[in-house]
Each structure stands twice: as C-alpha cells, then as structure tokens.
XYZ file of C-alpha atoms in Angstrom:
397
model
C 0.000 0.000 0.000
C 2.823 2.410 0.885
C 4.461 1.828 -2.500
C 1.147 2.457 -4.250
C 0.583 5.648 -2.243
C 4.046 6.988 -3.135
C 3.487 6.281 -6.834
C 0.076 7.943 -6.678
C 1.531 10.996 -4.933
C 4.299 11.310 -7.515
C 1.757 11.026 -10.333
C -0.342 13.813 -8.787
C 2.686 16.076 -8.403
C 3.690 15.565 -12.055
C 0.111 16.115 -13.196
C -0.119 19.347 -11.224
C 3.155 20.604 -12.628
C 1.974 19.840 -16.162
C -1.349 21.518 -15.490
C 0.348 24.625 -14.108
C 2.707 24.738 -17.077
C -0.251 24.579 -19.448
C -2.136 27.218 -17.477
C 0.823 29.596 -17.465
C 1.691 28.971 -21.082
C 1.315 32.086 -23.218
C -1.637 31.787 -25.624
C -0.709 31.457 -29.292
C -1.501 34.572 -31.312
C -3.817 33.416 -34.106
C -4.852 36.834 -35.354
C -1.715 38.769 -36.271
C 1.274 38.341 -38.551
C 3.603 41.175 -39.512
C 4.105 40.859 -43.264
C 4.225 42.636 -46.587
C 3.123 41.240 -49.924
C 3.987 42.085 -53.509
C 3.519 40.701 -57.009
C 6.114 38.221 -58.277
C 6.485 39.201 -61.962
C 9.409 36.841 -62.528
C 7.183 33.839 -61.765
C 4.159 35.336 -63.570
C 6.178 35.700 -66.770
C 7.770 32.276 -66.322
C 4.475 30.516 -67.080
C 3.463 32.880 -69.885
C 4.157 30.687 -72.912
C 3.057 30.478 -76.541
C 4.067 26.960 -77.585
C 3.407 23.489 -76.172
C 1.997 23.969 -72.674
C 0.473 27.457 -72.652
C -2.067 27.252 -69.850
C -3.262 25.310 -66.844
C -4.419 25.455 -63.261
C -4.047 23.385 -60.110
C -0.295 23.838 -59.678
C 1.043 21.932 -56.715
C 4.834 21.682 -56.391
C 6.571 18.590 -55.015
C 10.306 18.682 -54.200
C 11.576 15.301 -55.372
C 14.257 15.179 -52.678
C 11.443 14.948 -50.115
C 12.417 18.128 -48.258
C 9.085 19.918 -48.144
C 9.694 22.689 -45.652
C 12.796 24.433 -46.993
C 13.787 26.261 -50.133
C 15.144 23.939 -52.787
C 18.799 24.125 -53.748
C 19.897 25.168 -57.279
C 20.126 21.588 -58.570
C 17.135 20.093 -56.727
C 14.343 18.790 -58.994
C 10.806 20.030 -58.315
C 7.735 18.417 -59.848
C 4.930 20.763 -60.902
C 1.528 19.116 -61.313
C -1.216 20.914 -63.235
C -4.848 19.987 -63.627
C -6.725 21.045 -66.815
C -4.015 22.143 -69.262
C -3.928 23.787 -72.670
C -1.562 22.337 -75.278
C -0.913 23.992 -78.633
C 0.332 27.294 -80.050
C -0.470 30.964 -79.686
C -0.132 32.886 -82.960
C -1.177 36.415 -83.903
C -2.653 37.040 -80.464
C -4.953 34.015 -80.373
C -4.926 30.242 -80.054
C -3.886 28.567 -83.291
C -6.068 25.785 -84.690
C -5.206 22.392 -83.283
C -5.078 23.390 -79.594
C -6.316 20.828 -77.091
C -7.301 20.865 -73.451
C -6.172 17.836 -71.479
C -7.121 17.104 -67.882
C -3.648 17.232 -66.350
C 0.033 17.630 -67.124
C 3.352 17.948 -65.309
C 6.629 19.823 -65.508
C 10.049 19.336 -63.938
C 12.023 22.336 -62.748
C 15.695 22.178 -61.852
C 16.250 24.460 -58.883
C 14.196 27.150 -57.199
C 14.314 29.970 -59.766
C 11.983 30.696 -62.721
C 14.532 29.920 -65.423
C 12.921 28.850 -68.692
C 15.649 26.470 -69.824
C 15.450 24.636 -66.480
C 11.735 23.749 -66.877
C 10.598 20.734 -68.898
C 6.863 20.294 -69.532
C 5.360 16.886 -70.192
C 2.093 15.166 -71.031
C 1.120 11.882 -72.628
C -0.013 11.272 -76.204
C -2.773 9.114 -77.650
C -2.616 6.646 -80.543
C -2.831 9.526 -83.013
C 0.067 11.313 -81.312
C -2.262 14.018 -79.998
C -1.804 15.462 -76.515
C -3.332 13.384 -73.730
C -3.557 13.632 -69.948
C -0.578 12.372 -67.957
C -2.827 10.726 -65.363
C -5.956 8.864 -66.487
C -8.091 6.930 -63.963
C -7.769 3.137 -64.133
C -9.123 1.705 -60.883
C -11.899 -0.780 -60.039
C -14.291 2.075 -59.206
C -13.527 4.140 -62.311
C -16.200 4.770 -64.931
C -15.128 5.024 -68.569
C -15.860 8.765 -68.649
C -14.061 9.690 -65.411
C -11.001 11.900 -65.404
C -8.640 13.269 -62.767
C -8.495 16.618 -61.063
C -5.242 16.497 -59.100
C -4.788 17.115 -55.395
C -1.574 17.586 -53.465
C 1.327 15.143 -53.375
C 4.638 14.431 -51.643
C 7.689 12.160 -51.669
C 7.419 9.435 -49.033
C 10.955 8.888 -47.751
C 9.850 5.922 -45.625
C 8.466 4.027 -48.636
C 11.347 4.102 -51.086
C 10.957 7.773 -52.078
C 7.714 6.972 -53.842
C 5.745 9.990 -55.058
C 2.112 9.945 -53.905
C -0.450 12.270 -55.500
C -4.150 12.482 -54.733
C -6.422 12.251 -57.759
C -10.064 13.235 -57.535
C -12.153 11.212 -59.955
C -14.401 13.697 -61.744
C -17.385 13.051 -64.024
C -19.156 15.497 -66.337
C -22.866 15.858 -65.557
C -23.831 18.805 -67.817
C -22.411 21.140 -70.445
C -22.311 24.188 -68.143
C -19.208 25.955 -66.860
C -19.414 23.929 -63.636
C -21.037 20.851 -65.129
C -18.837 18.310 -63.372
C -18.938 16.387 -60.120
C -16.344 14.651 -57.985
C -17.266 10.977 -57.596
C -14.270 9.373 -55.871
C -10.830 9.722 -54.324
C -7.748 7.967 -55.695
C -4.091 7.704 -54.778
C -1.556 7.836 -57.625
C 1.743 6.119 -56.874
C 4.878 6.963 -58.894
C 8.000 4.871 -58.217
C 11.249 6.646 -57.440
C 13.273 7.539 -60.510
C 10.287 7.311 -62.871
C 10.132 9.869 -65.681
C 7.104 11.596 -67.258
C 4.676 10.575 -68.637
C 4.923 7.900 -65.915
C 3.712 4.784 -67.689
C 4.908 2.737 -64.719
C 2.659 4.393 -62.139
C 0.065 2.611 -59.991
C -3.377 3.766 -58.850
C -5.606 2.748 -55.968
C -9.075 3.749 -54.842
C -9.176 5.179 -51.333
C -12.002 5.478 -48.787
C -11.270 9.201 -48.314
C -14.372 10.450 -50.124
C -17.414 11.125 -47.994
C -20.946 12.484 -48.105
C -22.458 14.213 -45.078
C -26.055 14.122 -43.844
C -26.943 17.078 -46.071
C -25.634 15.331 -49.162
C -22.562 17.568 -49.418
C -19.432 15.750 -50.520
C -15.951 15.956 -49.078
C -12.566 14.579 -50.031
C -9.030 14.452 -48.645
C -5.940 15.612 -50.518
C -6.534 19.374 -50.780
C -3.216 19.929 -49.029
C -0.434 17.907 -47.382
C 1.949 18.867 -44.596
C 4.811 16.412 -44.011
C 5.719 16.913 -40.369
C 8.827 14.762 -40.280
C 12.501 15.432 -39.567
C 13.516 14.101 -42.989
C 11.142 16.534 -44.685
C 12.758 19.444 -42.855
C 9.824 20.197 -40.549
C 10.913 22.520 -37.694
C 8.806 20.743 -35.044
C 8.429 17.195 -36.347
C 6.040 14.728 -34.755
C 6.573 12.078 -37.442
C 3.151 12.312 -39.131
C 1.919 13.226 -42.586
C -1.075 15.558 -42.263
C -3.623 15.410 -45.084
C -6.282 18.108 -45.402
C -9.753 17.621 -46.787
C -12.473 20.067 -47.762
C -16.213 19.447 -47.680
C -19.544 21.186 -48.204
C -20.537 24.552 -49.582
C -18.985 26.178 -46.503
C -15.563 24.903 -47.666
C -14.939 23.292 -44.276
C -11.500 21.855 -43.504
C -10.977 18.319 -42.175
C -7.650 16.866 -41.024
C -6.305 13.307 -41.208
C -2.877 12.015 -40.294
C -0.837 8.865 -40.724
C 2.754 7.740 -40.259
C 4.639 7.798 -43.578
C 5.369 4.063 -43.402
C 1.615 3.350 -43.109
C 0.517 5.654 -45.911
C -0.999 2.883 -48.060
C -2.593 1.139 -45.070
C -5.813 3.100 -44.980
C -7.059 1.392 -41.820
C -4.168 3.011 -39.919
C -5.202 6.554 -40.807
C -6.780 8.638 -38.054
C -9.004 11.704 -38.209
C -9.224 14.694 -35.913
C -12.637 14.896 -34.215
C -11.959 18.247 -32.577
C -10.310 16.763 -29.487
C -8.780 13.385 -30.355
C -7.487 11.359 -33.277
C -10.005 8.635 -34.119
C -10.204 5.861 -36.710
C -13.789 6.595 -37.729
C -13.716 9.056 -40.643
C -17.402 9.722 -40.036
C -16.482 11.497 -36.790
C -14.013 13.907 -38.391
C -14.525 17.520 -37.295
C -14.449 20.753 -39.254
C -11.432 22.652 -37.884
C -12.103 25.809 -39.899
C -14.041 26.978 -42.944
C -14.307 29.422 -45.830
C -11.225 28.044 -47.610
C -10.800 26.683 -51.146
C -10.661 23.173 -52.585
C -6.900 23.526 -52.913
C -4.783 24.973 -50.112
C -1.458 24.698 -48.321
C -0.125 24.589 -44.779
C 3.360 25.913 -44.051
C 5.364 26.246 -40.836
C 6.144 29.858 -39.956
C 9.541 30.878 -38.491
C 7.973 31.584 -35.079
C 6.468 28.108 -34.625
C 2.989 28.887 -35.877
C 1.454 27.610 -39.122
C 0.025 29.463 -42.114
C -2.868 28.007 -44.084
C -3.103 29.710 -47.492
C -6.252 29.533 -49.652
C -8.690 31.479 -51.820
C -11.287 32.932 -49.460
C -14.598 31.135 -49.928
C -13.269 29.108 -52.834
C -13.602 31.570 -55.720
C -13.489 35.114 -54.317
C -10.941 37.711 -55.409
C -9.107 37.484 -52.079
C -6.127 35.312 -51.234
C -6.493 34.490 -47.547
C -4.483 33.104 -44.661
C -5.419 31.569 -41.329
C -2.818 31.135 -38.593
C -2.792 27.819 -36.737
C -1.300 26.876 -33.396
C -0.627 23.325 -34.644
C -1.028 21.590 -38.013
C -4.587 20.731 -36.969
C -5.536 24.011 -35.283
C -6.989 25.865 -33.675
C -6.999 28.330 -36.548
C -7.594 32.052 -36.332
C -9.750 34.336 -38.484
C -9.170 35.018 -42.160
C -6.327 37.447 -42.795
C -6.648 38.933 -46.274
C -3.310 38.720 -48.059
C -3.961 39.930 -51.620
C -6.755 41.347 -53.751
C -6.772 39.775 -57.226
C -9.246 42.250 -58.777
C -6.599 43.935 -60.980
C -6.233 40.600 -62.826
C -9.913 40.537 -63.783
C -9.989 42.421 -67.082
C -13.337 40.904 -68.045
C -16.488 40.289 -65.995
C -16.275 36.621 -66.931
C -12.838 36.099 -65.329
C -12.588 34.335 -61.987
C -9.891 33.495 -59.424
C -9.472 30.350 -57.295
C -7.324 27.890 -55.334
C -4.435 29.893 -53.888
C -1.622 28.060 -52.101
C 1.997 28.490 -50.993
C 5.100 26.760 -52.395
C 7.736 26.443 -49.638
C 10.365 24.779 -51.834
C 10.281 27.829 -54.136
C 10.257 30.347 -51.279
C 13.265 32.194 -49.906
C 13.765 32.101 -46.119
C 11.235 34.340 -44.413
C 9.021 34.420 -47.497
C 6.136 32.486 -49.025
C 5.725 32.284 -52.789
C 1.971 31.981 -53.342
C 0.100 31.089 -56.526
C -3.519 31.559 -57.520
C -5.352 30.479 -60.653
C -7.251 32.583 -63.196
C -9.934 31.217 -65.496
C -13.085 32.329 -67.292
C -16.768 31.416 -67.295
C -16.541 31.753 -71.092
C -13.467 29.555 -71.313
C -12.717 29.108 -75.020
C -14.286 32.403 -76.107
C -12.141 34.374 -73.676
C -8.997 32.351 -74.393
C -9.311 33.261 -78.062
C -9.131 36.919 -77.009
C -6.762 36.432 -74.055
C -4.752 33.285 -74.887
C -2.357 33.731 -71.949
C -5.146 34.197 -69.424
C -5.314 30.621 -68.162
C -2.216 30.279 -66.019
C -1.257 30.748 -62.347
C -0.223 34.154 -61.032
C 2.224 34.602 -58.164
C 2.781 36.880 -55.179
C 5.458 37.006 -52.477
C 4.521 37.271 -48.825
C 7.469 38.553 -46.795
C 7.370 37.963 -43.056
C 8.761 40.775 -40.909
C 10.552 39.953 -37.651
C-alpha cells in the first residue's frame, strides 16, 4: 500500500506541474502576422508561354528530394503538377487551330528559380500522337468517362521515395461551366526515378471520399503537410497531415498517418476536434471558408500558415494562422486582392496556395489560378489568361 501511495503521490505532483505549465503557457496569437506582400512578376512571366503547354491550373509543387519545408537548392528537382491544361500554339494574339485541353500535365524544374531552360513540360499522347492527360483513372471504381483533377502530393521517404499524388475522380454531368462532379478519391503512386509521362505508375481507390447528412461531398488531398525530420519540418512529430475540404462552406478536415503506413488506410486517423479517431465519419471541421486547394506551411515563429482562396472563388487570397497543423486556426487574414487581374467580368480566381520549396527564407511564394466562365471564347481573345499568377509574402521579424 505504501508503495502504491508513493506512486500515486508522484503522479499527482507531475500532473499538477503539467497543469500549471499549461495554465501559465502564453496563448498562441492566431490573429496577427507582420508581413508585406507584392507581385512576383518573374514567376508570372515564367508561365506565360506560346508553344506546347500554354495554360493550366491546379499547380502543386513537389520537391523530389522529399524536403518539403525548406527552399530547394539550385540543382534540386521540383515536380509541378497541373490539372486542366492547354496544349498547342499561340499565334497572332490568339490560339492557333489544333489546340487541345487535357485534364492534367506535369513539368520538372531544376532548382528554385523561374529559369525557362530549367523547366521541362510533359504530357502523354494518344494513338494519333495528340496530346493526352498524364494521369488517367484506371481503378476498379472508375467509370469510362471519369477523369482526374489532381490534389496535393509528396515524396514518401519511408516508402522508397515513392511519389504519392491524390487524384479526384471527376465526371461530367452537364455542359455548363461547372457541369462536373467529384465521384471518388484515388491515390496515384509513382515509383522513385520514374520519368514523365509515368507509364509505370500505380493507382488505388481510397475510402477518403465522404458524403455528409446534407448530401454535401468531401474529399481528402486538398493539401499535405509532411511533419517529419527528414522533410525538414521545424517541429516534427513524425506524421503526414492530409487536409480535406467538404460542403458549400468549404470546411477543412484533417487526417494524419505515419509515412510508413501511408498505403494502409485502416491506420489513418481523423481529428474529431479533441482526439485522433479511426472513424472518418467522426471527423470535425477545424475551420471553414477556404478553397478546394490549399497549403499549410510552418512559420519561423512556430505557428502555421494556411493559405487559400477565401470562400473558394473570391478575389481574395487568404491566410489563417494555426497553433498546430490541426488548429486551432484564427480568423481570415486577407493577403492579396486579385481584382486587378480581372480584365473581363467573366474572369474568376481560385485555389491559392503556398510553395515552400520555391520560397526564400522568411518568405512564401503563393500562386492563384485565373480562369473564365466563357473559357474558349475568352482564351481566343486572351490566350495567356489561363495560367497561375504569383505573389510574395514577406514575413517581418
């Protein structure tokens, strides 16, 4: 009994010390960040092209050395992944006959600077040697008309440096500007050393597509934060955090898994607002009003910056500050107004995100996409419209 009493007393003392430490801990500031922001014309002009790939959106960047949280070195390869992409030529101020839109493409950049000769664009070709999507769905749940919209990806250093990319299976349901619907979630697996157009890749259906009680859909893969020492995370806990978005409120969900268990979907856990649970149906909304593509980046002071397009398709690039990779998150901080890019009433802006491997220390290079409700008609008048634009957010000490 005496031994038990001593152990109990020691436990209580430790618990009280921990409680006091937590009570006295200074609250994390989730509302303020001292920064400036400016256009990044070097990157804007980098993607302004008139031959081959001349337009696209999506744009996630994946450092192929697996170091996600630091600026790439001059010889490091970085994989750009684009969703819908325009292939062809621009002549006499318009798209030349023979252009084609494919559903996704890629590019490889050597280094961290927008140097044209260091960027190599790639896509697949069909039997007639016409441009074709790099990634085409081929899984048990795929319908013959499905195609991929790409989510985020990363290099898994615990599984042979395999590149994993989320692919949302999308199906057209009408001929309108937004006449498509996401119908499933897929994981694309590219073996280390593979070269575009990646004919040796693998694909697998995942369970990370859900429908809530209101019939709103959600899916994981909108953003990935690799919180490991090997990935260069400043406060690593060993997990890969995967962000999902659901509903018309653009609500954020968070899942996590150890890198070695990435393909073992039963080992994934989901944040329910207090604990990590195995039941995806209990996942909580940690914040809202984001976009279907986003990013999470560690800030120099230990906080985290979530970058997104406010509300999905507004003219504002937004940021929320998080205390941890899974929150809590503060209010929307407006970073940039994209209105000057909207020359026509039909133009729209969407899916902002940061690119840490292309960002200098103390900065975040941020992209956002521009498109049009009158896609082909406006591209004939503005053939260089459909490409990401870039800004630099500079953090002041």
